[in-house]
Amino acid sequence: MSPQPQPQPGPKQRIVTRFQRLVANPLNRRLPFQTLLETTGRTSGKPRRTPVGGRRTGDSFWIVSEFGFTSQYVRNIQADPEVRVRIRGRWHHGTAHLLPQDDAVARLRTLPRFNSAVVRALGAGLLTVRVDLSD
């Protein structure tokens, strides 16, 4: 089976992700209670930690990716769905599931307000991600 072609990021995504990569994410990763999603780099095999805004509901953690299938962490999940999530300073192992059939805009209404507003304002091609936590 040949790999599926990846969608190309648009200019808006390039600007936003450059700011996130160079400014916002390095600062947010240092905050002790910032929620982080740790994936395995699809090429490097190294852990990649991305600050995210989401909410735990029971044994699941819900996120909406602002750039859908073009987000680097989503592409890493496609290669290896085993992830870790740091919630309130504690790491949890889990398996991530991409849910394109889920209504991402409706899902954002159930997630933290500030992050959801930013994702709606800056995002394009929203995608719901559910992490089933195993511990």
PDB file of C-alpha atoms in Angstrom:
ATOM      1  CA  MET A   1       0.000   0.000   0.000  1.00  0.00           C
ATOM      2  CA  SER A   2       1.506   3.353  -0.991  1.00  0.00           C
ATOM      3  CA  PRO A   3       1.443   6.259   1.487  1.00  0.00           C
ATOM      4  CA  GLN A   4      -1.344   8.754   1.037  1.00  0.00           C
ATOM      5  CA  PRO A   5      -0.305  12.240  -0.105  1.00  0.00           C
ATOM      6  CA  GLN A   6      -0.350  14.766   2.716  1.00  0.00           C
ATOM      7  CA  PRO A   7      -2.269  18.020   2.276  1.00  0.00           C
ATOM      8  CA  GLN A   8      -0.031  21.076   2.018  1.00  0.00           C
ATOM      9  CA  PRO A   9      -0.265  23.839   4.642  1.00  0.00           C
ATOM     10  CA  GLY A  10      -1.612  27.199   3.530  1.00  0.00           C
ATOM     11  CA  PRO A  11      -0.062  30.615   4.254  1.00  0.00           C
ATOM     12  CA  LYS A  12      -2.176  31.127   7.399  1.00  0.00           C
ATOM     13  CA  GLN A  13      -0.971  27.829   8.835  1.00  0.00           C
ATOM     14  CA  ARG A  14       2.667  28.584   8.012  1.00  0.00           C
ATOM     15  CA  ILE A  15       2.500  31.910   9.882  1.00  0.00           C
ATOM     16  CA  VAL A  16       0.662  30.511  12.916  1.00  0.00           C
ATOM     17  CA  THR A  17       2.819  27.387  13.227  1.00  0.00           C
ATOM     18  CA  ARG A  18       6.027  29.410  12.890  1.00  0.00           C
ATOM     19  CA  PHE A  19       4.918  31.633  15.793  1.00  0.00           C
ATOM     20  CA  GLN A  20       3.879  28.589  17.833  1.00  0.00           C
ATOM     21  CA  ARG A  21       7.115  26.705  17.135  1.00  0.00           C
ATOM     22  CA  LEU A  22       9.444  29.645  17.852  1.00  0.00           C
ATOM     23  CA  VAL A  23       7.616  31.548  20.615  1.00  0.00           C
ATOM     24  CA  ALA A  24       4.440  30.108  22.136  1.00  0.00           C
ATOM     25  CA  ASN A  25       5.273  26.400  22.417  1.00  0.00           C
ATOM     26  CA  PRO A  26       8.731  26.783  24.016  1.00  0.00           C
ATOM     27  CA  LEU A  27       7.200  29.070  26.666  1.00  0.00           C
ATOM     28  CA  ASN A  28       4.110  26.919  27.250  1.00  0.00           C
ATOM     29  CA  ARG A  29       6.097  23.683  27.558  1.00  0.00           C
ATOM     30  CA  ARG A  30       7.867  25.192  30.588  1.00  0.00           C
ATOM     31  CA  LEU A  31       4.632  25.853  32.487  1.00  0.00           C
ATOM     32  CA  PRO A  32       4.204  23.031  35.023  1.00  0.00           C
ATOM     33  CA  PHE A  33       0.470  22.610  34.545  1.00  0.00           C
ATOM     34  CA  GLN A  34       0.223  23.215  30.785  1.00  0.00           C
ATOM     35  CA  THR A  35      -1.398  20.210  29.119  1.00  0.00           C
ATOM     36  CA  LEU A  36       1.073  18.530  26.766  1.00  0.00           C
ATOM     37  CA  LEU A  37       0.612  15.888  24.093  1.00  0.00           C
ATOM     38  CA  GLU A  38       3.686  13.744  23.516  1.00  0.00           C
ATOM     39  CA  THR A  39       3.904  11.901  20.208  1.00  0.00           C
ATOM     40  CA  THR A  40       6.765  10.008  18.609  1.00  0.00           C
ATOM     41  CA  GLY A  41       8.335  11.811  15.662  1.00  0.00           C
ATOM     42  CA  ARG A  42       7.434   9.916  12.506  1.00  0.00           C
ATOM     43  CA  THR A  43      10.895  10.456  10.988  1.00  0.00           C
ATOM     44  CA  SER A  44      13.182  11.029  13.969  1.00  0.00           C
ATOM     45  CA  GLY A  45      11.597   8.588  16.414  1.00  0.00           C
ATOM     46  CA  LYS A  46      12.150  11.197  19.139  1.00  0.00           C
ATOM     47  CA  PRO A  47       9.497  12.357  21.613  1.00  0.00           C
ATOM     48  CA  ARG A  48       7.695  15.502  20.428  1.00  0.00           C
ATOM     49  CA  ARG A  49       5.791  17.543  23.020  1.00  0.00           C
ATOM     50  CA  THR A  50       3.063  19.903  21.906  1.00  0.00           C
ATOM     51  CA  PRO A  51       1.064  22.187  24.225  1.00  0.00           C
ATOM     52  CA  VAL A  52      -2.629  21.510  23.667  1.00  0.00           C
ATOM     53  CA  GLY A  53      -5.948  22.623  25.072  1.00  0.00           C
ATOM     54  CA  GLY A  54      -8.380  19.855  25.708  1.00  0.00           C
ATOM     55  CA  ARG A  55     -10.476  18.180  28.364  1.00  0.00           C
ATOM     56  CA  ARG A  56     -10.495  14.836  30.074  1.00  0.00           C
ATOM     57  CA  THR A  57     -13.857  13.114  30.161  1.00  0.00           C
ATOM     58  CA  GLY A  58     -13.710   9.800  32.008  1.00  0.00           C
ATOM     59  CA  ASP A  59     -10.934   7.711  30.454  1.00  0.00           C
ATOM     60  CA  SER A  60     -10.701   9.876  27.311  1.00  0.00           C
ATOM     61  CA  PHE A  61      -8.915  13.117  26.572  1.00  0.00           C
ATOM     62  CA  TRP A  62     -10.390  15.269  23.783  1.00  0.00           C
ATOM     63  CA  ILE A  63      -8.519  17.760  21.559  1.00  0.00           C
ATOM     64  CA  VAL A  64      -9.407  19.649  18.386  1.00  0.00           C
ATOM     65  CA  SER A  65      -6.449  20.103  16.044  1.00  0.00           C
ATOM     66  CA  GLU A  66      -6.590  23.571  14.518  1.00  0.00           C
ATOM     67  CA  PHE A  67      -5.012  22.467  11.217  1.00  0.00           C
ATOM     68  CA  GLY A  68      -6.365  18.929  11.011  1.00  0.00           C
ATOM     69  CA  PHE A  69      -4.387  16.428   8.984  1.00  0.00           C
ATOM     70  CA  THR A  70      -1.612  18.951   8.231  1.00  0.00           C
ATOM     71  CA  SER A  71      -0.698  19.387  11.922  1.00  0.00           C
ATOM     72  CA  GLN A  72       2.643  17.814  12.720  1.00  0.00           C
ATOM     73  CA  TYR A  73       1.333  16.047  15.816  1.00  0.00           C
ATOM     74  CA  VAL A  74      -1.571  14.612  13.810  1.00  0.00           C
ATOM     75  CA  ARG A  75       0.863  13.295  11.199  1.00  0.00           C
ATOM     76  CA  ASN A  76       2.889  11.734  14.040  1.00  0.00           C
ATOM     77  CA  ILE A  77      -0.283  10.109  15.402  1.00  0.00           C
ATOM     78  CA  GLN A  78      -1.011   8.663  11.959  1.00  0.00           C
ATOM     79  CA  ALA A  79       2.421   6.998  12.044  1.00  0.00           C
ATOM     80  CA  ASP A  80       2.176   5.863  15.702  1.00  0.00           C
ATOM     81  CA  PRO A  81      -1.026   6.385  17.712  1.00  0.00           C
ATOM     82  CA  GLU A  82       0.608   5.533  21.063  1.00  0.00           C
ATOM     83  CA  VAL A  83       0.953   8.859  22.923  1.00  0.00           C
ATOM     84  CA  ARG A  84       1.299  10.381  26.369  1.00  0.00           C
ATOM     85  CA  VAL A  85      -0.706  13.308  27.732  1.00  0.00           C
ATOM     86  CA  ARG A  86       0.361  15.470  30.678  1.00  0.00           C
ATOM     87  CA  ILE A  87      -2.778  16.595  32.497  1.00  0.00           C
ATOM     88  CA  ARG A  88      -2.422  18.749  35.620  1.00  0.00           C
ATOM     89  CA  GLY A  89       1.245  17.817  35.914  1.00  0.00           C
ATOM     90  CA  ARG A  90       0.740  14.026  35.643  1.00  0.00           C
ATOM     91  CA  TRP A  91       1.621  11.905  32.584  1.00  0.00           C
ATOM     92  CA  HIS A  92      -0.892   9.393  31.188  1.00  0.00           C
ATOM     93  CA  HIS A  93      -0.310   6.824  28.431  1.00  0.00           C
ATOM     94  CA  GLY A  94      -2.929   6.431  25.754  1.00  0.00           C
ATOM     95  CA  THR A  95      -3.906   5.638  22.197  1.00  0.00           C
ATOM     96  CA  ALA A  96      -4.949   8.526  19.964  1.00  0.00           C
ATOM     97  CA  HIS A  97      -7.792   8.252  17.473  1.00  0.00           C
ATOM     98  CA  LEU A  98      -8.421  10.747  14.669  1.00  0.00           C
ATOM     99  CA  LEU A  99     -12.144  11.405  14.263  1.00  0.00           C
ATOM    100  CA  PRO A 100     -12.848  13.282  11.016  1.00  0.00           C
ATOM    101  CA  GLN A 101     -16.541  12.325  11.261  1.00  0.00           C
ATOM    102  CA  ASP A 102     -16.901  14.180  14.591  1.00  0.00           C
ATOM    103  CA  ASP A 103     -18.287  17.735  14.484  1.00  0.00           C
ATOM    104  CA  ALA A 104     -15.136  19.597  15.576  1.00  0.00           C
ATOM    105  CA  VAL A 105     -16.936  22.937  15.988  1.00  0.00           C
ATOM    106  CA  ALA A 106     -19.506  21.361  18.312  1.00  0.00           C
ATOM    107  CA  ARG A 107     -16.686  19.559  20.136  1.00  0.00           C
ATOM    108  CA  LEU A 108     -14.913  22.883  20.748  1.00  0.00           C
ATOM    109  CA  ARG A 109     -17.961  24.037  22.716  1.00  0.00           C
ATOM    110  CA  THR A 110     -17.226  21.277  25.263  1.00  0.00           C
ATOM    111  CA  LEU A 111     -13.528  22.177  25.642  1.00  0.00           C
ATOM    112  CA  PRO A 112     -11.824  25.036  27.529  1.00  0.00           C
ATOM    113  CA  ARG A 113     -13.146  28.374  26.244  1.00  0.00           C
ATOM    114  CA  PHE A 114      -9.950  30.325  25.657  1.00  0.00           C
ATOM    115  CA  ASN A 115      -8.212  27.573  23.708  1.00  0.00           C
ATOM    116  CA  SER A 116     -11.389  26.852  21.740  1.00  0.00           C
ATOM    117  CA  ALA A 117     -11.723  30.510  20.749  1.00  0.00           C
ATOM    118  CA  VAL A 118      -8.116  30.572  19.515  1.00  0.00           C
ATOM    119  CA  VAL A 119      -8.562  27.327  17.567  1.00  0.00           C
ATOM    120  CA  ARG A 120     -11.745  28.650  15.931  1.00  0.00           C
ATOM    121  CA  ALA A 121     -10.123  31.991  15.074  1.00  0.00           C
ATOM    122  CA  LEU A 122      -6.837  30.653  13.701  1.00  0.00           C
ATOM    123  CA  GLY A 123      -7.719  27.170  12.534  1.00  0.00           C
ATOM    124  CA  ALA A 124      -8.580  25.732   9.161  1.00  0.00           C
ATOM    125  CA  GLY A 125      -9.575  22.107   8.591  1.00  0.00           C
ATOM    126  CA  LEU A 126     -10.409  21.335  12.226  1.00  0.00           C
ATOM    127  CA  LEU A 127     -10.050  17.712  13.335  1.00  0.00           C
ATOM    128  CA  THR A 128     -11.183  16.029  16.545  1.00  0.00           C
ATOM    129  CA  VAL A 129      -8.659  13.803  18.314  1.00  0.00           C
ATOM    130  CA  ARG A 130      -9.646  11.435  21.129  1.00  0.00           C
ATOM    131  CA  VAL A 131      -6.980   9.857  23.326  1.00  0.00           C
ATOM    132  CA  ASP A 132      -8.124   6.739  25.158  1.00  0.00           C
ATOM    133  CA  LEU A 133      -6.117   6.813  28.382  1.00  0.00           C
ATOM    134  CA  SER A 134      -4.789   3.523  29.719  1.00  0.00           C
ATOM    135  CA  ASP A 135      -3.671   4.736  33.145  1.00  0.00           C
TER     136      ASP A 135
END
